[in-house]
Amino acid sequence: MSLSRNVVSFQPGETLTPTRLNRAWERLYKDMAQSTAKRLNRFPVRFDWTGLTNASTAEEFIFRIKAPWAYRVEYVEFVLFNATGTVTSVQFSTTLVNAQTVTVAPAGATTRALASAVMVASAAANTEIQFSIAVSAPAGYTLGRCYAIVHFVADRGNAGLSYTAPTVADAPRFASGETVDAAKLNTAFATYETTSTRNTAADRNLRIVLFSLRSIASPILASDADMRLPADANRIDSMDVVNLGSATNDVTGHVQSGGRVDVATATAAGSAFPPSKTQGHAVTNTQGSAPTAAGNDYFVAISRVGAGTIPLAYVVVYCS
Amino acid sequence: MALITLSGVIRSADLNNNFEDKISAIDTVNEEPGIRDVYYNFNCKALATTSTQDVTTLDFTASDFLQVITLGLSIWNPDATSRTALLTLSGIDVLGNALTTFLPNPPSVSVTGAAAAEFNAVRTNIGAQAIPMFLVKGLAYRLTLARTDANAGVITNAQAVLVARSFRRYL
């Protein structure tokens, strides 16, 4: 017989006092609150705007993310190394709810300029969110190295729902002399059952992976065409492909297993009115677990058809 | 064990069962490692012996309390000339200056290519070392690519990735 962990053990024939009952509920509340506070999943995504000029189209400044689950952004780091021309500042912004902007001014050719912001910005599930920059420059310019590290927070326990911080219902209180109602107890236990189920489910690795290419010539060099995902037991759920190429310049996004073998592909055709998007394409594949073996890496890759230069194409992969 | 619906005269055993059921569920979750991996990655095209910081580094803040698992480095060498790339993870301060306080033994990995092909570095299992290496949430770090040979020409593309892992019990 295992030892009870409950600080309060009710005995047969005992008068059920509100004090003891309240103590038991309070302990359960604290244990549940402490446990659920650890169910959040944090991960970074790097967005890159290196090489944009005053001649770049508006869409080239925008990345679009449409995750199948709700998430929050809590921190953004924005780095700019150089900008030839007349750049006075570059501003990062996003269409997340309650987002803040981050502005940086160039500091010199090889001198890092960094700005950052803490925020509590959120997105509901299946909502397209834009991550973009705006350049302030009275005349022509070319951006040097320019990227943002955006720190995401996701809650597996609330996957698919509007994001809320993990909350635990207040422990029920019984007043002195109050009749202990079984229905009130059942309701409270049922509420905690729901929280417990979410807490148990929140043990997976929610993550967004982004692979982007700019000024894509035809054909794409093999050395440029993909990005590695070390094998760490990712369950790859779905992918988006976004293409700013003109008509007939189609882009295909690939998720590939070891040896660059396709496990899923999705195509975004070129368009006279970019961006062309294919979002939420099912992948449903799980990696092995061997991040120290490069031979087991997965790949996120881009291929294309057509002869024209594609200003920007990217693949977004959603994992859990 | 499962919840028992209470009714009428509440039995002590039923009440104990329900509290114990929820506490056990919490214990089960708390005892799971709750592994969550993250990547920090970037690439440097045309990596030369003279490449500068603006193209060879990725600065980032650790988004969680993370154990370093491995560094990955892949290069595409354009021809038969031997070229070597080095990837290093190091700590930096808020101004971008080197800071060894919280990462005193910066890990690194290198790979040499001597043909027109893709080459992968042997990935050290940093996560299996006797003394684990952690990145501290909120502190800044830098991934740096560099050429360590003196040969002419460039490495067409060098791709760097850091795999780091958070554990639920450490959060």
CSV table of N, CA, C and O in Angstrom, one decimal, chain B residues 70-158:
chain,number,residue,atom,x,y,z
B,70,THR,N,24.5,19.5,-28.5
B,70,THR,CA,25.5,19.3,-29.5
B,70,THR,C,25.6,20.6,-30.4
B,70,THR,O,24.6,21.4,-30.5
B,71,LEU,N,26.7,20.7,-31.1
B,71,LEU,CA,26.9,21.7,-32.1
B,71,LEU,C,27.0,21.0,-33.4
B,71,LEU,O,27.7,20.0,-33.6
B,72,GLY,N,26.3,21.5,-34.4
B,72,GLY,CA,26.3,20.9,-35.8
B,72,GLY,C,26.9,21.9,-36.8
B,72,GLY,O,26.6,23.1,-36.8
B,73,LEU,N,27.8,21.4,-37.6
B,73,LEU,CA,28.5,22.3,-38.6
B,73,LEU,C,28.5,21.5,-39.9
B,73,LEU,O,29.1,20.4,-39.9
B,74,SER,N,28.0,22.1,-41.0
B,74,SER,CA,28.1,21.5,-42.3
B,74,SER,C,28.6,22.5,-43.2
B,74,SER,O,28.2,23.7,-43.1
B,75,ILE,N,29.5,22.1,-44.1
B,75,ILE,CA,30.0,23.1,-45.1
B,75,ILE,C,29.9,22.5,-46.5
B,75,ILE,O,29.9,21.3,-46.7
B,76,TRP,N,29.7,23.4,-47.5
B,76,TRP,CA,29.8,23.0,-48.9
B,76,TRP,C,31.1,23.6,-49.4
B,76,TRP,O,31.2,24.8,-49.5
B,77,ASN,N,32.0,22.8,-49.8
B,77,ASN,CA,33.3,23.2,-50.3
B,77,ASN,C,33.2,23.2,-51.8
B,77,ASN,O,32.7,22.2,-52.4
B,78,PRO,N,33.7,24.2,-52.5
B,78,PRO,CA,33.5,24.3,-53.9
B,78,PRO,C,34.5,23.5,-54.8
B,78,PRO,O,34.1,23.2,-56.0
B,79,ASP,N,35.6,23.2,-54.2
B,79,ASP,CA,36.6,22.5,-55.1
B,79,ASP,C,37.6,21.7,-54.3
B,79,ASP,O,37.3,21.4,-53.1
B,80,ALA,N,38.7,21.2,-54.8
B,80,ALA,CA,39.6,20.3,-54.2
B,80,ALA,C,40.5,21.0,-53.2
B,80,ALA,O,41.3,20.3,-52.5
B,81,THR,N,40.5,22.3,-53.1
B,81,THR,CA,41.3,23.0,-52.1
B,81,THR,C,40.8,22.7,-50.7
B,81,THR,O,39.6,22.8,-50.4
B,82,SER,N,41.7,22.3,-49.8
B,82,SER,CA,41.3,22.0,-48.4
B,82,SER,C,40.9,23.3,-47.7
B,82,SER,O,41.7,24.2,-47.6
B,83,ARG,N,39.8,23.3,-47.1
B,83,ARG,CA,39.3,24.4,-46.2
B,83,ARG,C,38.7,23.9,-45.0
B,83,ARG,O,38.0,22.9,-45.0
B,84,THR,N,38.9,24.6,-43.9
B,84,THR,CA,38.4,24.2,-42.6
B,84,THR,C,37.6,25.3,-41.9
B,84,THR,O,38.0,26.5,-41.9
B,85,ALA,N,36.4,24.9,-41.5
B,85,ALA,CA,35.6,25.9,-40.7
B,85,ALA,C,35.5,25.4,-39.3
B,85,ALA,O,35.5,24.3,-39.0
B,86,LEU,N,35.3,26.4,-38.4
B,86,LEU,CA,35.2,26.2,-37.0
B,86,LEU,C,34.0,26.9,-36.5
B,86,LEU,O,33.7,28.1,-36.8
B,87,LEU,N,33.2,26.2,-35.7
B,87,LEU,CA,32.0,26.8,-35.1
B,87,LEU,C,32.2,26.8,-33.6
B,87,LEU,O,32.5,25.7,-33.0
B,88,THR,N,32.0,27.9,-33.0
B,88,THR,CA,32.2,28.1,-31.5
B,88,THR,C,31.0,28.7,-30.9
B,88,THR,O,30.4,29.6,-31.4
B,89,LEU,N,30.6,28.2,-29.7
B,89,LEU,CA,29.6,28.8,-28.9
B,89,LEU,C,30.3,29.4,-27.7
B,89,LEU,O,31.1,28.8,-27.0
B,90,SER,N,29.9,30.7,-27.5
B,90,SER,CA,30.6,31.4,-26.4
B,90,SER,C,29.6,32.4,-25.7
B,90,SER,O,28.5,32.7,-26.3
B,91,GLY,N,29.9,32.8,-24.5
B,91,GLY,CA,29.1,33.8,-23.8
B,91,GLY,C,29.5,35.2,-24.2
B,91,GLY,O,30.7,35.5,-24.4
B,92,ILE,N,28.5,36.1,-24.2
B,92,ILE,CA,28.8,37.5,-24.4
B,92,ILE,C,28.0,38.4,-23.5
B,92,ILE,O,27.1,37.9,-22.8
B,93,ASP,N,28.5,39.6,-23.3
B,93,ASP,CA,27.7,40.5,-22.4
B,93,ASP,C,26.7,41.3,-23.3
B,93,ASP,O,26.6,41.1,-24.5
B,94,VAL,N,26.0,42.2,-22.7
B,94,VAL,CA,25.0,43.0,-23.4
B,94,VAL,C,25.5,43.8,-24.5
B,94,VAL,O,24.8,44.2,-25.4
B,95,LEU,N,26.8,44.1,-24.5
B,95,LEU,CA,27.4,45.0,-25.5
B,95,LEU,C,28.1,44.1,-26.6
B,95,LEU,O,28.6,44.6,-27.6
B,96,GLY,N,28.0,42.8,-26.4
B,96,GLY,CA,28.6,41.9,-27.5
B,96,GLY,C,30.0,41.6,-27.2
B,96,GLY,O,30.7,40.9,-28.0
B,97,ASN,N,30.5,41.9,-26.0
B,97,ASN,CA,31.9,41.6,-25.7
B,97,ASN,C,32.0,40.2,-25.1
B,97,ASN,O,31.0,39.7,-24.5
B,98,ALA,N,33.1,39.5,-25.3
B,98,ALA,CA,33.2,38.1,-24.8
B,98,ALA,C,33.1,38.1,-23.3
B,98,ALA,O,33.5,39.0,-22.6
B,99,LEU,N,32.4,37.1,-22.8
B,99,LEU,CA,32.1,36.9,-21.4
B,99,LEU,C,32.2,35.4,-21.1
B,99,LEU,O,31.4,34.6,-21.5
B,100,THR,N,33.2,35.1,-20.3
B,100,THR,CA,33.4,33.6,-20.0
B,100,THR,C,32.8,33.2,-18.7
B,100,THR,O,32.9,32.0,-18.3
B,101,THR,N,32.2,34.1,-17.9
B,101,THR,CA,31.8,33.8,-16.6
B,101,THR,C,30.8,32.6,-16.6
B,101,THR,O,30.9,31.7,-15.8
B,102,PHE,N,29.8,32.6,-17.4
B,102,PHE,CA,28.8,31.6,-17.4
B,102,PHE,C,29.0,30.5,-18.4
B,102,PHE,O,28.2,29.5,-18.4
B,103,LEU,N,30.0,30.6,-19.2
B,103,LEU,CA,30.3,29.5,-20.1
B,103,LEU,C,31.8,29.4,-20.2
B,103,LEU,O,32.4,29.8,-21.2
B,104,PRO,N,32.5,29.0,-19.2
B,104,PRO,CA,34.0,29.1,-19.1
B,104,PRO,C,34.7,28.2,-20.1
B,104,PRO,O,35.9,28.5,-20.4
B,105,ASN,N,34.1,27.1,-20.6
B,105,ASN,CA,34.8,26.2,-21.5
B,105,ASN,C,34.0,26.2,-22.8
B,105,ASN,O,33.2,25.3,-23.1
B,106,PRO,N,34.1,27.2,-23.6
B,106,PRO,CA,33.2,27.3,-24.8
B,106,PRO,C,33.4,26.1,-25.7
B,106,PRO,O,34.6,25.8,-26.1
B,107,PRO,N,32.4,25.4,-26.1
B,107,PRO,CA,32.5,24.3,-27.0
B,107,PRO,C,32.7,24.7,-28.4
B,107,PRO,O,32.2,25.8,-28.8
B,108,SER,N,33.3,23.8,-29.2
B,108,SER,CA,33.5,24.1,-30.6
B,108,SER,C,33.5,22.9,-31.4
B,108,SER,O,33.7,21.8,-30.8
B,109,VAL,N,33.3,23.0,-32.7
B,109,VAL,CA,33.4,21.8,-33.6
B,109,VAL,C,34.0,22.4,-34.9
B,109,VAL,O,33.7,23.5,-35.3
B,110,SER,N,34.8,21.5,-35.6
B,110,SER,CA,35.3,22.0,-36.9
B,110,SER,C,35.2,20.9,-37.9
B,110,SER,O,35.0,19.7,-37.5
B,111,VAL,N,35.3,21.3,-39.1
B,111,VAL,CA,35.2,20.3,-40.2
B,111,VAL,C,36.1,20.8,-41.3
B,111,VAL,O,36.2,22.0,-41.6
B,112,THR,N,36.7,19.9,-42.0
B,112,THR,CA,37.6,20.2,-43.2
B,112,THR,C,37.0,19.5,-44.4
B,112,THR,O,36.6,18.3,-44.4
B,113,GLY,N,37.0,20.3,-45.5
B,113,GLY,CA,36.6,19.7,-46.8
B,113,GLY,C,37.7,19.9,-47.8
B,113,GLY,O,38.3,20.9,-47.8
B,114,ALA,N,38.0,18.8,-48.5
B,114,ALA,CA,39.1,18.8,-49.5
B,114,ALA,C,38.6,18.3,-50.8
B,114,ALA,O,39.3,17.7,-51.5
B,115,ALA,N,37.4,18.6,-51.1
B,115,ALA,CA,36.8,18.2,-52.4
B,115,ALA,C,35.6,19.1,-52.6
B,115,ALA,O,35.1,19.8,-51.7
B,116,ALA,N,35.0,19.0,-53.8
B,116,ALA,CA,33.8,19.8,-54.1
B,116,ALA,C,32.6,18.9,-53.6
B,116,ALA,O,32.1,18.1,-54.4
B,117,ALA,N,32.2,19.1,-52.4
B,117,ALA,CA,31.2,18.3,-51.8
B,117,ALA,C,30.7,18.9,-50.5
B,117,ALA,O,31.2,20.0,-50.1
B,118,GLU,N,29.7,18.3,-49.9
B,118,GLU,CA,29.3,18.7,-48.6
B,118,GLU,C,30.0,17.9,-47.5
B,118,GLU,O,30.2,16.7,-47.7
B,119,PHE,N,30.4,18.5,-46.4
B,119,PHE,CA,31.1,17.8,-45.4
B,119,PHE,C,30.4,18.2,-44.0
B,119,PHE,O,30.0,19.3,-43.8
B,120,ASN,N,30.3,17.2,-43.2
B,120,ASN,CA,29.7,17.4,-41.9
B,120,ASN,C,30.7,17.2,-40.8
B,120,ASN,O,31.5,16.2,-40.8
B,121,ALA,N,30.7,18.0,-39.8
B,121,ALA,CA,31.5,17.9,-38.7
B,121,ALA,C,31.1,16.7,-37.8
B,121,ALA,O,29.9,16.4,-37.8
B,122,VAL,N,32.0,16.0,-37.1
B,122,VAL,CA,31.6,15.0,-36.1
B,122,VAL,C,31.0,15.8,-35.0
B,122,VAL,O,31.6,16.7,-34.4
B,123,ARG,N,29.8,15.5,-34.6
B,123,ARG,CA,29.1,16.2,-33.5
B,123,ARG,C,29.4,15.6,-32.2
B,123,ARG,O,29.1,14.5,-31.8
B,124,THR,N,30.1,16.5,-31.4
B,124,THR,CA,30.4,16.0,-30.0
B,124,THR,C,29.1,15.9,-29.2
B,124,THR,O,28.3,16.8,-29.3
B,125,ASN,N,29.0,14.8,-28.4
B,125,ASN,CA,27.8,14.7,-27.6
B,125,ASN,C,28.1,15.5,-26.3
B,125,ASN,O,28.4,14.9,-25.3
B,126,ILE,N,27.9,16.8,-26.4
B,126,ILE,CA,28.1,17.6,-25.2
B,126,ILE,C,27.1,17.3,-24.1
B,126,ILE,O,27.5,17.4,-22.9
B,127,GLY,N,26.0,16.8,-24.5
B,127,GLY,CA,25.0,16.5,-23.5
B,127,GLY,C,25.3,15.3,-22.6
B,127,GLY,O,24.7,15.1,-21.6
B,128,ALA,N,26.3,14.5,-23.1
B,128,ALA,CA,26.6,13.3,-22.3
B,128,ALA,C,27.8,13.5,-21.5
B,128,ALA,O,28.3,12.6,-20.8
B,129,GLN,N,28.4,14.7,-21.5
B,129,GLN,CA,29.6,14.9,-20.7
B,129,GLN,C,29.3,14.8,-19.2
B,129,GLN,O,28.2,15.1,-18.8
B,130,ALA,N,30.3,14.5,-18.5
B,130,ALA,CA,30.1,14.3,-17.0
B,130,ALA,C,29.6,15.5,-16.3
B,130,ALA,O,28.7,15.5,-15.4
B,131,ILE,N,30.1,16.7,-16.7
B,131,ILE,CA,29.6,18.0,-16.2
B,131,ILE,C,28.8,18.6,-17.3
B,131,ILE,O,29.3,19.1,-18.3
B,132,PRO,N,27.4,18.7,-17.1
B,132,PRO,CA,26.6,19.3,-18.1
B,132,PRO,C,26.9,20.7,-18.3
B,132,PRO,O,27.3,21.4,-17.4
B,133,MET,N,26.6,21.2,-19.5
B,133,MET,CA,26.8,22.6,-19.9
B,133,MET,C,25.5,23.3,-20.1
B,133,MET,O,24.7,22.8,-20.9
B,134,PHE,N,25.2,24.3,-19.4
B,134,PHE,CA,23.9,25.0,-19.4
B,134,PHE,C,24.0,26.4,-20.0
B,134,PHE,O,25.0,27.1,-19.7
B,135,LEU,N,23.0,26.8,-20.7
B,135,LEU,CA,22.8,28.2,-21.0
B,135,LEU,C,21.7,28.7,-20.1
B,135,LEU,O,20.7,28.1,-19.8
B,136,VAL,N,22.0,29.9,-19.6
B,136,VAL,CA,21.1,30.5,-18.6
B,136,VAL,C,20.1,31.4,-19.2
B,136,VAL,O,20.5,32.2,-20.0
B,137,LYS,N,18.8,31.2,-18.9
B,137,LYS,CA,17.8,32.0,-19.5
B,137,LYS,C,18.1,33.5,-19.2
B,137,LYS,O,18.4,33.9,-18.1
B,138,GLY,N,18.0,34.3,-20.3
B,138,GLY,CA,18.2,35.7,-20.1
B,138,GLY,C,19.6,36.2,-20.4
B,138,GLY,O,19.9,37.4,-20.6
B,139,LEU,N,20.6,35.3,-20.4
B,139,LEU,CA,22.0,35.6,-20.8
B,139,LEU,C,22.2,35.5,-22.3
B,139,LEU,O,21.5,34.7,-22.9
B,140,ALA,N,23.2,36.3,-22.7
B,140,ALA,CA,23.5,36.3,-24.2
B,140,ALA,C,24.6,35.4,-24.6
B,140,ALA,O,25.6,35.2,-23.8
B,141,TYR,N,24.5,34.8,-25.7
B,141,TYR,CA,25.5,33.9,-26.3
B,141,TYR,C,25.7,34.2,-27.7
B,141,TYR,O,24.9,34.9,-28.4
B,142,ARG,N,26.8,33.6,-28.3
B,142,ARG,CA,27.2,33.9,-29.7
B,142,ARG,C,27.6,32.6,-30.3
B,142,ARG,O,28.5,31.9,-29.7
B,143,LEU,N,27.1,32.3,-31.5
B,143,LEU,CA,27.7,31.3,-32.4
B,143,LEU,C,28.5,32.0,-33.4
B,143,LEU,O,28.1,33.0,-34.0
B,144,THR,N,29.8,31.5,-33.5
B,144,THR,CA,30.7,32.2,-34.4
B,144,THR,C,31.3,31.1,-35.4
B,144,THR,O,31.8,30.1,-35.0
B,145,LEU,N,31.3,31.5,-36.7
B,145,LEU,CA,31.9,30.7,-37.7
B,145,LEU,C,33.2,31.4,-38.1
B,145,LEU,O,33.3,32.6,-38.1
B,146,ALA,N,34.2,30.5,-38.3
B,146,ALA,CA,35.5,31.1,-38.7
B,146,ALA,C,36.3,30.1,-39.6
B,146,ALA,O,36.0,28.9,-39.5
B,147,ARG,N,37.1,30.6,-40.4
B,147,ARG,CA,38.1,29.8,-41.2
B,147,ARG,C,39.3,29.6,-40.4
B,147,ARG,O,39.9,30.6,-39.9
B,148,THR,N,39.8,28.4,-40.3
B,148,THR,CA,41.1,28.2,-39.5
B,148,THR,C,42.2,27.7,-40.5
B,148,THR,O,43.3,27.4,-40.0
B,149,ASP,N,41.9,27.7,-41.7
B,149,ASP,CA,43.0,27.5,-42.7
B,149,ASP,C,43.4,28.8,-43.4
B,149,ASP,O,42.7,29.8,-43.2
B,150,ALA,N,44.5,28.8,-44.1
B,150,ALA,CA,44.9,30.0,-44.8
B,150,ALA,C,44.9,29.9,-46.3
B,150,ALA,O,45.5,30.6,-47.0
B,151,ASN,N,44.1,28.9,-46.8
B,151,ASN,CA,44.0,28.7,-48.2
B,151,ASN,C,43.1,29.7,-48.9
B,151,ASN,O,42.2,30.3,-48.3
B,152,ALA,N,43.3,29.8,-50.2
B,152,ALA,CA,42.5,30.8,-50.9
B,152,ALA,C,41.1,30.3,-51.2
B,152,ALA,O,40.8,29.1,-51.0
B,153,GLY,N,40.3,31.2,-51.6
B,153,GLY,CA,38.9,30.9,-51.9
B,153,GLY,C,38.0,30.8,-50.7
B,153,GLY,O,38.4,31.1,-49.6
B,154,VAL,N,36.7,30.5,-51.0
B,154,VAL,CA,35.7,30.6,-49.9
B,154,VAL,C,35.0,29.2,-49.8
B,154,VAL,O,35.0,28.4,-50.7
B,155,ILE,N,34.4,29.0,-48.6
B,155,ILE,CA,33.5,27.9,-48.4
B,155,ILE,C,32.2,28.4,-48.9
B,155,ILE,O,31.7,29.5,-48.4
B,156,THR,N,31.6,27.7,-49.8
B,156,THR,CA,30.3,28.2,-50.5
B,156,THR,C,29.2,28.5,-49.4
B,156,THR,O,28.6,29.6,-49.5
B,157,ASN,N,29.0,27.6,-48.5
B,157,ASN,CA,28.0,27.8,-47.5
B,157,ASN,C,28.4,27.0,-46.3
B,157,ASN,O,28.7,25.8,-46.4
B,158,ALA,N,28.4,27.7,-45.1
B,158,ALA,CA,28.6,27.0,-43.9
B,158,ALA,C,27.3,27.1,-43.0
B,158,ALA,O,26.8,28.2,-42.8
